Amino acid sequence: MKNTLRYVLFILISVAVVLVAIAVTIGGFIAIDLLLESTILPKDYLFFENTPLCSNMLAIIVAVPVCIGVCTVIPLIKGKLLPKSEDPEDPAWFAILKKLGKWNILIALVWLFIGYCCFTSFTYVTPERIVKVSPFNLSGEEYGYSDVERIETGFGKKKHSLTEYDKKGSFYYKIYLDGEMTVFTAPTTNSDIERYEDTYLELEELDLALTALDIPKKASTAGYENCKLDSCYVERFLRIINNN
């Protein structure tokens, strides 16, 4: 009976640890957005989005340490609560860290540098400007709306892709500045702008502003039926695509 209670307690605590880890991960992404707002983004920004590769890397940067923490804490709890025939071994991650020794410092520095590069690689849009921020140019390269050379918009067609905008059914909105592509697929909006509670409205507004300048636009509805979002958003995407 005593052992059964220990197993039940171990399961409950493990579930609690996982839930805390999920909350910490979500909190990490919220903290990143708040940090950007307080350090780099101007007060009048409308929305921003990290470059596709950096967006994926940021998820790894935030999630991996949390996963390591879970993989460390749960074995420790297991060693304390459940019956064992011998002294518990260190969790696997502890053993790896011990073997790495002084290399841990270098790994941590590289991790921080990658995190910084991902954190500072994004494009933001204001009512009059489009600004591309990079790790070595935090003030950003500024462009007017009229500097946009062309627009491409539609839905991704690949079953498997490292970039979200290429995935089957994912909506994308690409603009070209100085011959380089900037893509928006899931922007983070300014939380002070109430109308942006209507998701993806920011992209529709940007498209209206750009097409009003007669900027060349290539658009296709192909694959819209594969978009899994609510119909109201699919209808918005189709309005953007069909707006000329």
XYZ file of C-alpha atoms in Angstrom:
244
model
C 0.000 0.000 0.000
C 2.809 2.363 0.902
C 4.575 1.721 -2.405
C 1.331 2.318 -4.311
C 0.924 5.709 -2.671
C 4.517 6.563 -3.569
C 3.888 5.680 -7.219
C 0.709 7.785 -7.266
C 2.545 10.704 -5.665
C 5.387 10.368 -8.176
C 2.941 10.462 -11.097
C 1.122 13.511 -9.705
C 4.346 15.410 -9.085
C 5.680 14.477 -12.534
C 2.502 15.790 -14.169
C 2.846 18.989 -12.140
C 6.469 19.378 -13.290
C 5.426 18.979 -16.937
C 2.629 21.545 -16.531
C 5.042 23.994 -14.941
C 7.474 23.375 -17.812
C 4.746 24.175 -20.362
C 3.880 27.367 -18.466
C 7.556 28.360 -18.349
C 7.913 27.764 -22.108
C 4.875 29.910 -22.892
C 6.154 32.526 -20.454
C 9.495 32.492 -22.256
C 7.893 33.433 -25.577
C 5.817 36.148 -23.911
C 8.964 37.486 -22.238
C 10.739 37.631 -25.613
C 7.927 39.732 -27.098
C 7.873 42.060 -24.076
C 11.652 42.444 -24.207
C 11.520 43.373 -27.894
C 8.792 45.930 -27.201
C 10.812 47.536 -24.426
C 14.181 47.583 -26.195
C 13.973 47.701 -30.012
C 10.425 48.122 -31.283
C 9.046 51.684 -31.520
C 5.771 52.551 -29.836
C 3.977 52.968 -33.151
C 4.848 49.537 -34.565
C 1.954 47.552 -35.985
C 3.414 44.053 -36.059
C 6.649 42.133 -36.390
C 7.840 38.670 -37.337
C 11.160 36.878 -36.947
C 12.853 35.506 -40.044
C 11.600 31.959 -40.756
C 14.772 30.132 -39.674
C 15.196 32.241 -36.541
C 11.557 31.724 -35.620
C 12.171 27.961 -35.545
C 15.460 28.376 -33.699
C 13.866 30.560 -31.034
C 11.447 27.753 -30.248
C 14.423 25.431 -29.738
C 16.364 28.013 -27.721
C 13.459 28.365 -25.290
C 12.177 24.783 -25.228
C 15.393 22.740 -24.973
C 16.546 24.123 -21.573
C 13.050 23.524 -20.231
C 13.113 19.925 -21.505
C 16.552 19.407 -19.934
C 15.148 20.684 -16.660
C 12.239 18.244 -16.820
C 14.564 15.347 -17.677
C 16.684 16.289 -14.675
C 13.999 16.936 -12.080
C 11.785 13.910 -12.719
C 14.587 11.321 -12.215
C 15.559 13.112 -8.996
C 11.977 12.902 -7.755
C 11.832 9.255 -8.795
C 14.998 8.504 -6.829
C 13.539 10.131 -3.724
C 10.067 8.595 -3.822
C 10.236 5.156 -5.412
C 11.827 2.014 -3.940
C 15.385 1.353 -5.061
C 17.826 -1.439 -4.480
C 20.942 0.732 -4.640
C 22.011 4.355 -4.458
C 20.421 6.357 -7.248
C 22.595 7.432 -10.124
C 22.821 11.005 -11.272
C 20.248 11.941 -13.947
C 21.559 11.492 -17.460
C 21.989 15.216 -18.051
C 24.065 15.575 -14.885
C 26.390 12.855 -16.130
C 26.742 14.566 -19.518
C 27.447 17.937 -17.916
C 30.114 16.386 -15.697
C 31.850 14.810 -18.682
C 31.809 18.067 -20.636
C 33.523 19.910 -17.798
C 34.821 23.341 -18.884
C 33.216 22.912 -22.310
C 29.909 23.770 -20.614
C 30.976 27.428 -20.509
C 31.692 27.501 -24.245
C 28.420 25.707 -25.013
C 26.520 28.223 -22.869
C 28.196 31.168 -24.649
C 27.421 29.714 -28.082
C 23.841 29.082 -26.974
C 23.504 32.690 -25.809
C 24.997 34.004 -29.065
C 22.596 31.930 -31.167
C 19.735 33.123 -28.971
C 20.805 36.738 -29.457
C 21.015 36.324 -33.241
C 17.562 34.748 -33.394
C 16.115 37.336 -31.018
C 17.382 40.233 -33.137
C 16.557 38.915 -36.627
C 13.103 40.200 -37.525
C 11.125 42.688 -39.571
C 8.631 45.130 -38.133
C 6.028 47.332 -39.800
C 4.818 50.787 -38.754
C 2.140 52.944 -40.409
C 4.803 54.385 -42.737
C 7.878 52.159 -42.616
C 9.119 48.608 -42.945
C 12.260 47.995 -40.889
C 14.560 44.966 -41.127
C 16.497 44.405 -37.895
C 19.609 42.218 -37.731
C 22.045 41.196 -34.950
C 24.621 43.762 -36.071
C 22.165 46.512 -36.972
C 19.679 46.869 -34.129
C 18.407 50.206 -35.416
C 17.413 48.368 -38.585
C 17.401 49.067 -42.316
C 14.425 51.332 -43.011
C 12.204 51.254 -46.098
C 9.102 53.118 -47.136
C 6.076 51.222 -48.407
C 6.898 52.473 -51.892
C 10.288 50.718 -51.681
C 8.577 47.331 -51.886
C 9.469 45.951 -55.303
C 6.873 43.205 -55.567
C 4.457 41.070 -53.588
C 3.816 37.338 -53.614
C 1.015 35.741 -51.649
C -0.680 32.348 -51.485
C -0.564 29.036 -49.640
C 2.299 26.642 -49.017
C 2.307 23.338 -50.883
C 4.963 21.169 -49.214
C 4.016 18.255 -46.956
C 7.238 18.633 -45.006
C 9.233 21.832 -44.609
C 11.541 23.490 -42.086
C 9.770 26.791 -42.711
C 6.176 27.303 -41.660
C 5.142 29.354 -44.683
C 6.096 26.545 -47.086
C 3.955 23.943 -45.315
C 0.849 22.687 -47.027
C -2.078 25.039 -46.391
C -0.038 27.746 -44.628
C -0.773 31.270 -45.800
C 2.183 33.467 -46.679
C 2.634 37.105 -47.614
C 6.018 37.876 -49.169
C 7.447 41.281 -49.990
C 10.741 42.024 -51.735
C 13.065 44.823 -50.649
C 16.405 45.349 -52.412
C 15.833 41.992 -54.096
C 15.559 40.140 -50.766
C 12.444 38.345 -49.585
C 10.681 39.134 -46.333
C 7.837 36.793 -45.443
C 4.939 37.204 -43.030
C 2.887 34.181 -42.044
C 2.166 34.518 -38.300
C 3.044 38.061 -37.191
C 3.033 39.257 -33.585
C 0.878 42.384 -33.353
C 1.110 45.422 -31.109
C -0.998 44.528 -28.074
C -2.025 48.184 -27.658
C -3.907 48.129 -30.983
C -7.342 46.778 -30.108
C -8.487 46.143 -33.664
C -5.707 43.570 -34.075
C -7.594 41.255 -31.787
C -9.125 40.390 -35.150
C -6.312 38.037 -36.186
C -4.500 38.622 -39.494
C -6.204 41.986 -39.975
C -2.704 43.502 -39.923
C -1.768 41.622 -43.105
C -4.952 42.673 -44.862
C -4.272 46.316 -43.968
C -0.684 46.078 -45.183
C -1.846 44.563 -48.468
C -4.385 47.345 -48.995
C -1.677 49.959 -48.382
C 0.819 48.311 -50.735
C -1.592 47.577 -53.589
C -2.785 51.193 -53.413
C 0.760 52.076 -54.540
C 0.387 49.830 -57.626
C 3.166 47.521 -56.480
C 3.305 44.400 -58.690
C 1.575 41.468 -57.045
C 1.612 37.757 -57.809
C -1.137 35.864 -56.015
C -2.636 32.382 -56.142
C -5.532 30.706 -54.361
C -4.129 27.237 -55.128
C -4.159 25.044 -52.037
C -6.475 27.236 -49.960
C -8.648 24.205 -49.221
C -5.740 22.727 -47.244
C -5.700 25.617 -44.767
C -6.880 24.277 -41.401
C -7.712 27.621 -39.801
C -11.280 28.807 -39.191
C -13.216 29.811 -42.283
C -13.197 33.502 -41.289
C -9.399 33.535 -41.582
C -9.393 31.601 -44.844
C -11.852 34.152 -46.207
C -9.500 36.941 -45.123
C -6.573 35.252 -46.858
C -8.627 34.930 -50.039
C -9.565 38.626 -49.858
C -5.870 39.478 -49.608
C -5.035 37.234 -52.551
C -7.847 38.593 -54.708
C -7.157 42.251 -53.868
C -5.431 43.985 -56.773
